mmCIF file of C-alpha atoms and ligand atoms in Angstrom:
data_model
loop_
_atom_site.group_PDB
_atom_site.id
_atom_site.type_symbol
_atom_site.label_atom_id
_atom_site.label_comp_id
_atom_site.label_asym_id
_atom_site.label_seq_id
_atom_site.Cartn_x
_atom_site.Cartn_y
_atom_site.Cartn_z
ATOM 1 C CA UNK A 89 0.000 0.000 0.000
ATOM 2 C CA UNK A 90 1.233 3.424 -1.191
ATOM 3 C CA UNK A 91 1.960 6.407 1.616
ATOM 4 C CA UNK A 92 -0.847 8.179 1.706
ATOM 5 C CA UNK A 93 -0.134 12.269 1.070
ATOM 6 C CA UNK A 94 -2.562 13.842 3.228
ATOM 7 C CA UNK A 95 -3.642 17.019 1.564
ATOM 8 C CA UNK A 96 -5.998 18.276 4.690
ATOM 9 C CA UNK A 97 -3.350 18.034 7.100
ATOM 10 C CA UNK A 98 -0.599 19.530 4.716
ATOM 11 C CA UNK A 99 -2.804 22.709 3.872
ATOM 12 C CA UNK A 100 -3.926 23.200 7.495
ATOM 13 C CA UNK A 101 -0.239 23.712 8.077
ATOM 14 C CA UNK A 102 -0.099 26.072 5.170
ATOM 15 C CA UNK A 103 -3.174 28.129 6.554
ATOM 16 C CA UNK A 104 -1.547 28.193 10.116
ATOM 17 C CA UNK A 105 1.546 29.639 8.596
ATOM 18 C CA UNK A 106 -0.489 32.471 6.331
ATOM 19 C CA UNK A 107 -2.421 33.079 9.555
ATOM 20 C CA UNK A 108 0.429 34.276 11.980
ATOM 21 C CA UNK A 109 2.224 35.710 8.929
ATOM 22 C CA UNK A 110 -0.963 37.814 7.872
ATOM 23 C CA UNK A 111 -1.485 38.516 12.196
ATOM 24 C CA UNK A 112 2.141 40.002 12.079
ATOM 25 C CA UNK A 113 1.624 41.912 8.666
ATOM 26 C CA UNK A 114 -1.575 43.194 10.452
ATOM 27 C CA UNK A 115 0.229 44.834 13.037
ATOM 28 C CA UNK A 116 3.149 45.943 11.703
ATOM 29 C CA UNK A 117 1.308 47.836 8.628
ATOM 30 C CA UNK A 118 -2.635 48.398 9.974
ATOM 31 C CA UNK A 119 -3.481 46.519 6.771
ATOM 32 C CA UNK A 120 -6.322 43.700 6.277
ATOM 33 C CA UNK A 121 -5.061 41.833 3.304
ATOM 34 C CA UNK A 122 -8.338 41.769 0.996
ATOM 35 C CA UNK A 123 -9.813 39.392 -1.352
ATOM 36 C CA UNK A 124 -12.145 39.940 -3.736
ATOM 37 C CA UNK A 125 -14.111 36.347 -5.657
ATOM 38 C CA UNK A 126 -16.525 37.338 -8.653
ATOM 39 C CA UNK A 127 -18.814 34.557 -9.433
ATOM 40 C CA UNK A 128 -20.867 34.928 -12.494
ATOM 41 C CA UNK A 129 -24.190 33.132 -12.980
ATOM 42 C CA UNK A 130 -25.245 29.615 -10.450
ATOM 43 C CA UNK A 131 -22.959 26.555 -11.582
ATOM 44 C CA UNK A 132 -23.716 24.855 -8.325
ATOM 45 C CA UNK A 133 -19.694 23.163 -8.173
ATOM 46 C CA UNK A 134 -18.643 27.079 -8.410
ATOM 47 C CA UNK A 135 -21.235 28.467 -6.044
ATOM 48 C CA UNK A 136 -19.362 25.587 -3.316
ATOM 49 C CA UNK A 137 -15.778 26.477 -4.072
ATOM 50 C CA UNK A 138 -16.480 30.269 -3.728
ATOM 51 C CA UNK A 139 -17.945 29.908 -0.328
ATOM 52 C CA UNK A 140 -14.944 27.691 0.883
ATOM 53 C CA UNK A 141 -12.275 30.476 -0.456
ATOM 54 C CA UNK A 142 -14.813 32.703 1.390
ATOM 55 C CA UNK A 143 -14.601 30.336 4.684
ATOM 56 C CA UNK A 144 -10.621 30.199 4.485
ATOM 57 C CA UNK A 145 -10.579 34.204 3.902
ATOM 58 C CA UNK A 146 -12.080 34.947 7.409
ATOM 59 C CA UNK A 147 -10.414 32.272 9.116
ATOM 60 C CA UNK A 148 -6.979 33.213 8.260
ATOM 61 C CA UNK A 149 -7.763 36.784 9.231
ATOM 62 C CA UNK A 150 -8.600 38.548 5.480
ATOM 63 C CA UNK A 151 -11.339 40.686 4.793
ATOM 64 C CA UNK A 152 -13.321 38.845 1.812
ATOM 65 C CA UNK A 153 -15.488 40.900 -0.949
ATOM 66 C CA UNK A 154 -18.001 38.412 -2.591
ATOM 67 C CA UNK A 155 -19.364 39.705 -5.995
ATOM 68 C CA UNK A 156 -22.148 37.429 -6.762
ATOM 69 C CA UNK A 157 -23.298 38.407 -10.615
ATOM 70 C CA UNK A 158 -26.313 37.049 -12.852
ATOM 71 C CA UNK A 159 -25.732 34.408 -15.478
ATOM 72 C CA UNK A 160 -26.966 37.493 -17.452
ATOM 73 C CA UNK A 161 -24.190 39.851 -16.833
ATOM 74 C CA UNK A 162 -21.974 41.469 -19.746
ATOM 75 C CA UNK A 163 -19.144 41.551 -19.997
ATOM 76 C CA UNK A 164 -18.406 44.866 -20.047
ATOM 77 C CA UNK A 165 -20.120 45.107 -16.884
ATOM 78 C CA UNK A 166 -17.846 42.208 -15.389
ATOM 79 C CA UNK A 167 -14.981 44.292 -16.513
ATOM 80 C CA UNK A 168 -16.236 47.015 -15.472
ATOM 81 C CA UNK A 169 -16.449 45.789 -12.106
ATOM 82 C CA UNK A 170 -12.868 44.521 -11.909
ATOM 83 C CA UNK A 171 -11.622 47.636 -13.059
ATOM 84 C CA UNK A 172 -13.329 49.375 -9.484
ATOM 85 C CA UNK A 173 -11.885 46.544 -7.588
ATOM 86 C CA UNK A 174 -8.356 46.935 -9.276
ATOM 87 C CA UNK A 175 -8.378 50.729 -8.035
ATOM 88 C CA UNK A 176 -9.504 49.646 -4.711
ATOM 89 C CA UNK A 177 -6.613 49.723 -1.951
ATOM 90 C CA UNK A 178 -8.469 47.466 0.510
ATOM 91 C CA UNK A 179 -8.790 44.597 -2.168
ATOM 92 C CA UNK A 180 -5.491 43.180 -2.774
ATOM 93 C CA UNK A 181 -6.299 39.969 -4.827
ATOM 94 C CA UNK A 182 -8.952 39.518 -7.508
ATOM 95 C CA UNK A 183 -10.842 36.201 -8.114
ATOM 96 C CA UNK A 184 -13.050 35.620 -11.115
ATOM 97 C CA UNK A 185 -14.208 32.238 -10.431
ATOM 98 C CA UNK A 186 -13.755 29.869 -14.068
ATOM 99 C CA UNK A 187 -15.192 28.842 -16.180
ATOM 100 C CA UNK A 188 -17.415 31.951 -17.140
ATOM 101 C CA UNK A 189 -21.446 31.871 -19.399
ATOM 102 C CA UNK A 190 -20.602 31.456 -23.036
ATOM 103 C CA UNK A 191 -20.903 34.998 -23.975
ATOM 104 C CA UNK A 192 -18.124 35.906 -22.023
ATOM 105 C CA UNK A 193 -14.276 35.784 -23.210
ATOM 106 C CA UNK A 194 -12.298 34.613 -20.782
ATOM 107 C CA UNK A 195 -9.140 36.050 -22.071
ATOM 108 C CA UNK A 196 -10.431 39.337 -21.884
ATOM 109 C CA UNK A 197 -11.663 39.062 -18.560
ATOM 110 C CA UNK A 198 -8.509 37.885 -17.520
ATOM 111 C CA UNK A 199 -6.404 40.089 -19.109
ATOM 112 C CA UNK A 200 -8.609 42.888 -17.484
ATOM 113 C CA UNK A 201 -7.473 42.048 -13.573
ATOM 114 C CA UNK A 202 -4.271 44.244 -12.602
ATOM 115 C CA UNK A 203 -1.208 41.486 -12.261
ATOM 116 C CA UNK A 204 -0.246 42.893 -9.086
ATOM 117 C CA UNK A 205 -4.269 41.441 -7.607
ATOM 118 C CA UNK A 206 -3.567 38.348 -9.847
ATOM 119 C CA UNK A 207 -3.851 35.707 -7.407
ATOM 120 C CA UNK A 208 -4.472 32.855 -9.477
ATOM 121 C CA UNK A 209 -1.546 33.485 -11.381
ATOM 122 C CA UNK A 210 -3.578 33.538 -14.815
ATOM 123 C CA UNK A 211 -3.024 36.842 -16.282
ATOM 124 C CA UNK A 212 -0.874 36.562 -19.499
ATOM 125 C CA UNK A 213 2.081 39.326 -17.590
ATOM 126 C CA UNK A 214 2.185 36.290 -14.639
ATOM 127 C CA UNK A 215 2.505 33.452 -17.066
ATOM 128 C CA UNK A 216 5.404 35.138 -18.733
ATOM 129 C CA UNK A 217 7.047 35.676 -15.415
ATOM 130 C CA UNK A 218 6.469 31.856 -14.694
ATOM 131 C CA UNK A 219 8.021 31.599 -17.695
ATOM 132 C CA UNK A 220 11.689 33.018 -16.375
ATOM 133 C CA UNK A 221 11.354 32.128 -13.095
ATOM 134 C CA UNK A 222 10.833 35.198 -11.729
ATOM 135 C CA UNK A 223 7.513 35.684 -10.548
ATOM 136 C CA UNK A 224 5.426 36.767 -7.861
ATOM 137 C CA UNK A 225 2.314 34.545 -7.461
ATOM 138 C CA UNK A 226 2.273 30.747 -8.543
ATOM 139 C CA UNK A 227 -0.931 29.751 -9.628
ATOM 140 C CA UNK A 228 -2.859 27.768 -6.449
ATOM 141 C CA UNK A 229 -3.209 24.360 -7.635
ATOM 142 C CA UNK A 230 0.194 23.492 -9.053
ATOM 143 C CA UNK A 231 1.907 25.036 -6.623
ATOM 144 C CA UNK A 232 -0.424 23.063 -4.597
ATOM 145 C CA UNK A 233 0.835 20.170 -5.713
ATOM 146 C CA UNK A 234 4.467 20.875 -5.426
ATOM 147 C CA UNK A 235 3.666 21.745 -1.496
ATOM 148 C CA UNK A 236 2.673 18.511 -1.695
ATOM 149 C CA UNK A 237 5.395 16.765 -3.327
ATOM 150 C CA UNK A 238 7.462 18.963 -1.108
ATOM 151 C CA UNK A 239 5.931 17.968 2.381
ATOM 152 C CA UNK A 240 6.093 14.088 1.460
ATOM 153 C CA UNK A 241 9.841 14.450 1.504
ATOM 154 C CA UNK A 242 10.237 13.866 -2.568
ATOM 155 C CA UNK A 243 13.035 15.526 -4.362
ATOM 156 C CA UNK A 244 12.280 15.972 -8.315
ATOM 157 C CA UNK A 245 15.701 16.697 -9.156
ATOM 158 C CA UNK A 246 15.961 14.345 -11.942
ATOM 159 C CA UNK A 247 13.281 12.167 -11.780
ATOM 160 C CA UNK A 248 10.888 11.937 -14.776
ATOM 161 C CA UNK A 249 7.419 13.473 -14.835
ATOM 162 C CA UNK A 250 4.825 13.010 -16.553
ATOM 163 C CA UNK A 251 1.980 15.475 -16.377
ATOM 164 C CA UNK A 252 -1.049 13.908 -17.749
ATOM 165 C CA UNK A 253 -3.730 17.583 -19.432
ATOM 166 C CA UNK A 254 -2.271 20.879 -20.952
ATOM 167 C CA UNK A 255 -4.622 23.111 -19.565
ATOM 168 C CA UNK A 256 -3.784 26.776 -18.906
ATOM 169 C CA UNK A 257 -5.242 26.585 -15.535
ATOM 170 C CA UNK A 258 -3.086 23.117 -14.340
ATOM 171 C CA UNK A 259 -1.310 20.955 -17.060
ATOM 172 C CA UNK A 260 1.159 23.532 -18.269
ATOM 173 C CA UNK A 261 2.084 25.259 -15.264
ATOM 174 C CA UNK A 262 2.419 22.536 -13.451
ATOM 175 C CA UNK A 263 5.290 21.400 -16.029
ATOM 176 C CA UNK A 264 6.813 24.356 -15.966
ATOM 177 C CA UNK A 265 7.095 24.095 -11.879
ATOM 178 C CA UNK A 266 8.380 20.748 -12.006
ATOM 179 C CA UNK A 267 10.927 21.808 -14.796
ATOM 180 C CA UNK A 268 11.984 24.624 -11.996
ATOM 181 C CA UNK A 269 12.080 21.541 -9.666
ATOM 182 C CA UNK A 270 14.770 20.145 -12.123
ATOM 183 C CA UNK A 271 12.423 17.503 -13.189
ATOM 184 C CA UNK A 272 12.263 16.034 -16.888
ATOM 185 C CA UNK A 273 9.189 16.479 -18.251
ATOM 186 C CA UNK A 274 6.760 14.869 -20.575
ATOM 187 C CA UNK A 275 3.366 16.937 -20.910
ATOM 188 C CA UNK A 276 0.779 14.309 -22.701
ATOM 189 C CA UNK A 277 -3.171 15.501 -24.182
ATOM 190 C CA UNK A 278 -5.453 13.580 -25.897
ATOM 191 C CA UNK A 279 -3.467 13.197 -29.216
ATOM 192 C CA UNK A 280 -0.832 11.058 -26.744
ATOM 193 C CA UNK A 281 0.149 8.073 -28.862
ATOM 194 C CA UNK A 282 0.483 5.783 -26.639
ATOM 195 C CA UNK A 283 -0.491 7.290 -23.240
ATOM 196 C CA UNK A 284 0.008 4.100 -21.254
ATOM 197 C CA UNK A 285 3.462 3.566 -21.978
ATOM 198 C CA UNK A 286 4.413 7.102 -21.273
ATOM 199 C CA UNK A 287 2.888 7.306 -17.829
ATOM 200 C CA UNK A 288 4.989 3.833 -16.915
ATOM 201 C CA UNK A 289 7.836 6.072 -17.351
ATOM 202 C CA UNK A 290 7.251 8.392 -14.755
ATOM 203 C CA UNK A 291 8.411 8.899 -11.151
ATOM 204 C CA UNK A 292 6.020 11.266 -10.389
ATOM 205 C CA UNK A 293 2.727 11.267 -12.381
ATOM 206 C CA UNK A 294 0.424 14.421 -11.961
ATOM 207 C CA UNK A 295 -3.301 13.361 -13.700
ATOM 208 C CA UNK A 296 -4.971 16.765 -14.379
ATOM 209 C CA UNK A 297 -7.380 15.629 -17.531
ATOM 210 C CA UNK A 298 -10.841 15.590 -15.445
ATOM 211 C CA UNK A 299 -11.484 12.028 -16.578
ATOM 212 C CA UNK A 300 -12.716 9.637 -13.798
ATOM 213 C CA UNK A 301 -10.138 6.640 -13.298
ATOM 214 C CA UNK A 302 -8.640 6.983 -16.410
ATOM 215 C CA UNK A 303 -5.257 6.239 -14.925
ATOM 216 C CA UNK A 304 -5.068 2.615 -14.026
ATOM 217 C CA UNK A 305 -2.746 0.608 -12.221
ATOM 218 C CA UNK A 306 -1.321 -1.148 -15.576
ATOM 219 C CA UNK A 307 -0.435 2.550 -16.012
ATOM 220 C CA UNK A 308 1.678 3.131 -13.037
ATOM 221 C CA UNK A 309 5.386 2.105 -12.031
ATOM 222 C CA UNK A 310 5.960 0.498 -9.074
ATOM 223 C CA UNK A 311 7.182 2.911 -6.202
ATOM 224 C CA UNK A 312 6.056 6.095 -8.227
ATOM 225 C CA UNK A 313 4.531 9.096 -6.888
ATOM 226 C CA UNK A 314 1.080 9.627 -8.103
ATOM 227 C CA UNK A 315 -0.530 12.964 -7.899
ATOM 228 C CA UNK A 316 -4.351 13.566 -8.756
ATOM 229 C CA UNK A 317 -5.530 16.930 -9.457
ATOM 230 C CA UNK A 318 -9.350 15.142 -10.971
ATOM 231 C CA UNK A 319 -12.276 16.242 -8.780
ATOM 232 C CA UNK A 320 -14.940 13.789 -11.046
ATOM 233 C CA UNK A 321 -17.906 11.828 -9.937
ATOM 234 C CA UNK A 322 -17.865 8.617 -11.459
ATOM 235 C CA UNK A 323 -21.158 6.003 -12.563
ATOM 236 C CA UNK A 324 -22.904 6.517 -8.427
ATOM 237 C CA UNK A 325 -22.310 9.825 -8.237
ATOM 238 C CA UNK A 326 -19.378 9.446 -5.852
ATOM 239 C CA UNK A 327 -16.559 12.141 -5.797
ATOM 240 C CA UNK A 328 -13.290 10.326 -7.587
ATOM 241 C CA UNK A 329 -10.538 11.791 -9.211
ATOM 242 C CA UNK A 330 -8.590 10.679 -12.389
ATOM 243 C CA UNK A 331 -6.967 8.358 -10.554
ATOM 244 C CA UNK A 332 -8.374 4.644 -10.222
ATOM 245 C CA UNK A 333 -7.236 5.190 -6.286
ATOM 246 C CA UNK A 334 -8.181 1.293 -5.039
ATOM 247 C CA UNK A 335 -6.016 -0.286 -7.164
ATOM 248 C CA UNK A 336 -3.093 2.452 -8.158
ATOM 249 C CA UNK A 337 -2.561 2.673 -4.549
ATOM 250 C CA UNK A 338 -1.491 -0.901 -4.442
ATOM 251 C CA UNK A 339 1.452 0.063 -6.749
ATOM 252 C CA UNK A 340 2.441 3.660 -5.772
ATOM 253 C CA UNK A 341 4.937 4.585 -3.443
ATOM 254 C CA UNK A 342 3.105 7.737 -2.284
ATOM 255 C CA UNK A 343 -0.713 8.829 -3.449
ATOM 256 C CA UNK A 344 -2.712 11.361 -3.192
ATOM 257 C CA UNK A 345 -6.540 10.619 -2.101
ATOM 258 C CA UNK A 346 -9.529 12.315 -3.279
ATOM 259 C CA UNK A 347 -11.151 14.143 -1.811
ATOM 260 C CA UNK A 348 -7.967 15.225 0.824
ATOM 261 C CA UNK A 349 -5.454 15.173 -1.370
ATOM 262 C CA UNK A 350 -4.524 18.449 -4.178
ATOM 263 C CA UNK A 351 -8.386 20.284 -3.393
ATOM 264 C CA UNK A 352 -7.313 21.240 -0.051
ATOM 265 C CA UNK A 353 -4.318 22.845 -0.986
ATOM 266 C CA UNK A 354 -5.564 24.422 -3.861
ATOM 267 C CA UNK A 355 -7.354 27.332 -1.516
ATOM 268 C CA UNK A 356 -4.563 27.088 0.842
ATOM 269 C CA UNK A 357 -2.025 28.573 -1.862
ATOM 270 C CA UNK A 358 -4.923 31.200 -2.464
ATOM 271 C CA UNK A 359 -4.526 32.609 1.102
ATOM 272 C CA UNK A 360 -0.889 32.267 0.835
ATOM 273 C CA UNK A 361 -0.720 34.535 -2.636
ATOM 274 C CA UNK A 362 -3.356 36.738 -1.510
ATOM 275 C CA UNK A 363 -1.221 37.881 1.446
ATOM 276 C CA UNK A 364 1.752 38.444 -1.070
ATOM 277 C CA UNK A 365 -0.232 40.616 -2.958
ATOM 278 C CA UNK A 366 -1.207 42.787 0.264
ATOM 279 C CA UNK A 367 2.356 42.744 0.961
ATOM 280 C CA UNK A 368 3.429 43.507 -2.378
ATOM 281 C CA UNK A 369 1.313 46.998 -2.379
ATOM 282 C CA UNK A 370 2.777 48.151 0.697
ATOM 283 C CA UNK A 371 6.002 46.997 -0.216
ATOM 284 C CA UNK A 372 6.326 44.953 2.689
HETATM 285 N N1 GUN T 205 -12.096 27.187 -11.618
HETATM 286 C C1 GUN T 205 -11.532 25.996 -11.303
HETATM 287 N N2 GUN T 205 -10.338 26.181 -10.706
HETATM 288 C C2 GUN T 205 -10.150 27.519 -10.628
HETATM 289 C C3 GUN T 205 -9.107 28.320 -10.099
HETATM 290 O O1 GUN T 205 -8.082 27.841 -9.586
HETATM 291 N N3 GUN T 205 -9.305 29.657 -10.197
HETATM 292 C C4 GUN T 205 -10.400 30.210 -10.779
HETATM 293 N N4 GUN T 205 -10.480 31.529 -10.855
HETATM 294 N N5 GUN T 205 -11.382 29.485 -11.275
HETATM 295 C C5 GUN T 205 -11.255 28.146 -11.198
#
């Protein structure tokens, strides 16, 4: 049976530390860090995960702005309203919960939040400065996961990787971390020719593809690190992640569980990059 990487407990830690940090910072500068979530219409798995970031603001000491909008809503309006909260000194992050109704771009929206309130990290500026290394914010999830990998004790100097989705939001960020890492990387999508084989190669695989068990244990090495970013329900209804846990965990050395595993930490890196953005404007 694989070690179990216990997500929960790791990103309690996390909050604990960005709750005496942000006590201190309190203090010192008379500042509430602030954090502003927009949520735009009712997708009920949305409506959850912006009352947990809500939750984790207050108990870590933040002041949290909730902007709930209509399904309705412009998007000039939606701009509109991130343009007041990017000239507003008591919000210091901005959160425009994804994904957004049809008749909204995205990229725009994005690309309208000021990079210095970017706390997921998605503005194109950030991405670029993930890019080179030099950045401020990491976005939540894959660094997430790397607090993760961290925590357990695994070095990634070296080791291969395998990172199993290309999204924006996970899949290619979380390569580029794990190339930071010193890691060698293979990023595979759904043109993958032979998606099996290349996962057997890895030390550490990260599944971030939103497909219930589609890694299975014929898919795994024995010993390696499995990482599972899925948050799926599979043919009951139950929560599951990409990951066919029961059986992978059998042949992995260390696994992550779901739920308990990367969701956890994913709003624990929030608070953390939310207080670097309050620091950052008062040049802490
Ligand atoms: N939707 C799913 N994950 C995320 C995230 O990390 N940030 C935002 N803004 N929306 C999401």
């Amino acid at each position: 049976m694989a070690n179990l990487i216990n997500g929960k407990e790791i990103s309690l830690r996390v909050r604990g530390e960005v709750k005496a940090e942000t006590a201190d910072f309190i203090q010192k500068t008379g500042t509430v860090p602030g954090l502003a979530v927009i949520l735009v219409g009712d997708d009920p798995a949305s409506k959850i995960y912006v009352g947990n970031k809500k939750k984790a603001c207050l108990e870590v000491g933040f002041n949290s702005f909730e902007h709930i909008l209509p399904a309705e809503t412009s998007q000039a309006d939606l701009i509109g309203l991130i343009e007041k909260l990017n000239a507003d000194p008591s919000v210091h992050g901005i959160l425009c919960q994804l994904p957004l109704p049809k008749h909204i771009d995205e990229r725009a929206v994005i690309g309208a939040i000021s990079p210095k309130k970017d706390v997921d990290a998605f503005h194109p500026a950030n991405v670029g400065k993930i890019m080179i290394g030099d950045y401020d914010f990491l976005p939540c999830t894959p660094a997430g996961v790397m607090e993760l990998i961290r925590s357990a004790g695994i070095s990634v100097a070296g080791k291969k990787c395998v990172v199993v989705g290309r999204s924006n939001i996970v899949g290619k960020p979380m390569a580029m971390l794990l190339l930071h890492e010193n890691g060698t990387v293979t990023i595979c999508h759904s043109k993958t020719k032979d998606l099996a084989a290349e996962c057997r190669e890895a030390d550490i695989l990260v599944a971030a593809v939103g497909k219930p068990k589609l890694i299975t244990a014929d898919m795994v090495k024995e010993g390696a690190v499995v990482i599972d970013v899925g948050m799926n329900r599979d043919e009951n209804g139950k929560l599951c992640g990409d990951v066919d846990f029961s059986a992978v965990s059998e042949k992995a050395g260390f696994i992550t569980p779901v739920p308990g595993g990367v969701g956890p930490m994913t709003i624990a890196m929030l608070m953390k990059n939310t207080l670097t953005a309050a620091k950052l404007a008062k040049n802490y």
